[in-house]
Amino acid sequence: TIADDGKHLAFASNEDGISKLRVLSLPGHEEVRLPALPIGVIANLAFSPDGGRIALTINSATSPSDVFVLDLAQHHLARWTRSEVGGLDESGFIAPRLVRYPTFDLQDGKPRTIPAFYYQPQGDGPFPVVINIHGGPESQAFPVFNPSIQFMLREMKIAVLAPNVRGSAGYGKAYLQLDNGKLREDSVKDIGALLDWIKQQPELDADRVAVFGGSYGGYM
């Protein structure tokens, strides 16, 4: 989106499933320094009438979509809303970290890696694991609020892995086409490689792993 006065351009890019906000001054396209934003998915960018502030919504793993306002001059981010979560204690929600695990084939002479969002329960493991595979197949797992995942983490002490296997959107056309046609089973092999990765994590119980998904995730 562009400010009404034409002095700034704001856009969000999808980088490994995480939205990164950038603001450029116009016409020179110099990047404006911004404060740190919560890790999640950004939507609904809009400048204030004077162009000095940007309103946006951020949906993160620990909060449903909320409105934030960014003051460009003050480099300050203010949260304007707190979405309804039914009285649950938000402080107990758990955000994932982005991991990459090696799979069976090579890319540019090196083992290809597959991105995944890793949600780890609090406490000591080894934790049972649910691999949550998105639908599509040309879709993508994002670090957004998911009450089912938070329930598994908090109440059942189950770790959750949400991989973006080959064929997922958001990583370029070449990656998107890696599971087309006769290559479909290669995406299934990416889940096999994730099982191998789970075995190498001391906090995870490789003998207690479930695989979950709907639509294409159900096929997987």
XYZ file of C-alpha atoms in Angstrom:
220
model
C 0.000 0.000 0.000
C 1.138 3.562 -0.704
C 0.602 6.561 1.575
C -1.792 9.235 0.336
C 1.055 11.759 0.197
C 3.089 9.386 -1.970
C 6.090 9.448 0.365
C 6.097 5.832 1.564
C 5.382 2.338 0.274
C 4.629 -0.496 2.715
C 4.540 -4.185 1.846
C 4.745 -7.561 3.546
C 6.740 -10.452 2.096
C 6.335 -14.158 2.795
C 9.689 -15.434 4.067
C 9.596 -19.092 5.153
C 5.922 -18.646 6.055
C 6.611 -15.601 8.239
C 5.453 -12.128 7.165
C 8.203 -9.493 7.059
C 7.068 -5.863 6.900
C 9.130 -3.370 4.924
C 8.567 0.346 4.394
C 10.354 2.253 1.620
C 10.584 6.017 1.251
C 9.615 7.278 -2.188
C 10.824 8.009 -4.791
C 14.286 6.817 -3.709
C 13.205 3.436 -2.260
C 15.366 3.797 0.870
C 14.327 1.311 3.536
C 12.847 2.794 6.717
C 14.056 1.370 10.037
C 11.227 -0.427 11.864
C 10.810 -1.882 15.370
C 10.554 -5.643 15.816
C 7.145 -7.107 15.023
C 5.577 -10.303 16.408
C 6.275 -13.400 14.309
C 3.140 -14.227 12.352
C 1.130 -13.324 9.261
C 0.473 -9.673 8.375
C -2.634 -8.419 6.574
C -4.727 -5.276 5.986
C -1.964 -2.688 5.678
C -3.236 0.918 5.689
C -1.575 4.314 6.139
C -3.102 7.055 8.290
C -4.336 10.109 6.283
C -1.138 12.035 7.115
C 1.087 9.068 6.150
C 2.835 8.995 9.522
C 1.390 5.741 10.841
C 0.550 2.310 9.479
C -2.271 0.109 10.760
C -1.972 -3.635 10.234
C -3.294 -6.915 11.574
C -0.987 -9.666 12.797
C -2.130 -13.235 13.380
C 0.450 -15.146 15.405
C 0.674 -18.542 17.068
C -0.011 -16.924 20.437
C -2.783 -14.512 19.430
C -5.624 -14.420 16.906
C -5.637 -11.476 14.487
C -5.069 -8.198 16.314
C -4.658 -4.611 15.177
C -1.289 -2.902 15.602
C -0.306 0.670 14.726
C 3.225 1.542 13.711
C 4.469 5.115 14.174
C 7.158 5.688 11.554
C 8.701 8.771 13.154
C 8.844 7.312 16.662
C 9.787 3.769 15.522
C 7.103 2.542 17.907
C 4.629 -0.342 17.573
C 1.406 -0.184 19.612
C -1.091 -3.011 20.009
C -4.637 -1.656 19.740
C -6.765 -4.784 20.263
C -6.670 -8.055 22.188
C -8.768 -10.707 20.480
C -11.210 -12.811 22.430
C -9.776 -16.193 23.463
C -12.588 -17.298 25.753
C -10.906 -16.319 28.994
C -7.829 -18.462 28.440
C -4.512 -17.302 29.842
C -2.628 -15.974 26.819
C 0.684 -16.128 28.670
C 0.596 -19.911 28.380
C 0.359 -19.993 24.590
C 3.464 -21.329 22.854
C 5.031 -19.972 19.665
C 6.920 -22.278 17.302
C 10.441 -21.967 16.048
C 11.371 -22.485 12.427
C 13.583 -25.512 11.783
C 14.943 -27.086 8.625
C 15.653 -30.792 8.362
C 17.553 -32.674 5.641
C 15.626 -34.892 3.275
C 16.600 -37.650 0.844
C 17.761 -35.709 -2.239
C 20.310 -33.015 -3.094
C 20.000 -29.372 -4.083
C 23.056 -27.729 -5.645
C 25.163 -30.639 -4.431
C 24.003 -30.367 -0.808
C 21.221 -32.166 1.086
C 17.898 -30.471 0.406
C 16.267 -29.126 3.571
C 12.560 -28.924 4.360
C 11.174 -26.108 6.541
C 8.897 -26.911 9.467
C 7.366 -25.029 12.384
C 8.265 -26.801 15.625
C 6.003 -26.323 18.654
C 7.590 -27.686 21.835
C 5.628 -28.090 25.093
C 6.936 -26.689 28.333
C 8.559 -29.132 30.724
C 10.761 -32.157 30.273
C 10.402 -34.703 27.491
C 10.568 -36.960 25.751
C 7.301 -35.713 24.263
C 5.006 -37.601 21.894
C 4.710 -35.894 18.505
C 1.962 -34.941 16.079
C 3.048 -34.128 12.513
C 0.421 -31.709 11.204
C 0.449 -31.612 7.371
C -1.358 -28.798 5.555
C -3.857 -29.263 2.720
C -3.483 -28.010 -0.815
C -1.079 -29.394 -1.891
C -0.185 -25.900 -3.129
C -0.693 -24.261 0.240
C 1.565 -23.466 3.177
C 1.748 -23.919 6.938
C 1.941 -20.575 8.751
C 2.703 -19.680 12.404
C -0.878 -18.509 13.064
C -3.205 -19.082 15.994
C -4.434 -22.681 16.137
C -6.440 -23.653 19.244
C -6.036 -27.381 18.543
C -2.255 -27.076 18.530
C -2.274 -25.021 21.733
C -4.505 -27.656 23.373
C -2.077 -30.434 22.431
C 0.870 -28.422 23.732
C -0.626 -27.287 27.032
C -3.060 -29.995 28.067
C -1.559 -33.123 26.505
C 2.154 -32.219 26.399
C 2.378 -33.239 22.749
C 4.967 -31.616 20.483
C 3.706 -30.516 17.066
C 5.625 -30.255 13.802
C 4.035 -28.465 10.837
C 6.247 -29.100 7.778
C 6.113 -27.385 4.402
C 7.110 -30.367 2.289
C 8.048 -30.035 -1.377
C 5.091 -28.804 -3.398
C 4.193 -26.203 -0.774
C 3.599 -22.623 -1.884
C 5.774 -19.728 -0.748
C 9.196 -21.053 -1.761
C 9.258 -20.399 -5.490
C 8.012 -22.175 -8.612
C 10.734 -24.827 -8.640
C 9.866 -25.981 -5.108
C 6.152 -25.850 -5.947
C 6.611 -28.294 -8.830
C 8.800 -30.832 -7.027
C 5.846 -33.125 -6.211
C 3.881 -32.845 -9.459
C 2.658 -35.959 -11.276
C 4.953 -38.948 -10.828
C 6.939 -37.002 -8.220
C 4.052 -37.035 -5.717
C 5.606 -39.756 -3.566
C 8.682 -37.581 -3.057
C 6.655 -35.354 -0.737
C 5.740 -38.477 1.258
C 9.481 -39.224 1.527
C 9.893 -35.758 3.068
C 7.698 -36.952 5.950
C 9.876 -40.056 6.245
C 12.895 -37.767 6.544
C 11.076 -35.842 9.276
C 10.607 -39.105 11.200
C 14.376 -39.627 10.947
C 14.923 -36.075 12.262
C 12.563 -36.723 15.195
C 14.678 -39.729 16.197
C 17.678 -37.429 16.554
C 15.952 -34.998 18.964
C 16.423 -36.146 22.573
C 13.330 -34.246 23.781
C 11.046 -36.101 21.319
C 9.733 -39.671 21.591
C 10.180 -41.311 18.184
C 8.094 -44.301 19.332
C 4.998 -42.124 19.792
C 4.358 -40.202 16.575
C 0.997 -39.504 14.940
C 0.403 -37.958 11.524
C -2.553 -35.605 11.062
C -3.956 -33.696 8.106
C -7.008 -32.872 6.026
C -7.526 -32.887 2.251
C -4.026 -33.234 0.758
C -2.718 -33.537 4.315
C -5.074 -36.491 4.743
C -3.578 -38.141 1.651
C -0.115 -37.539 3.031
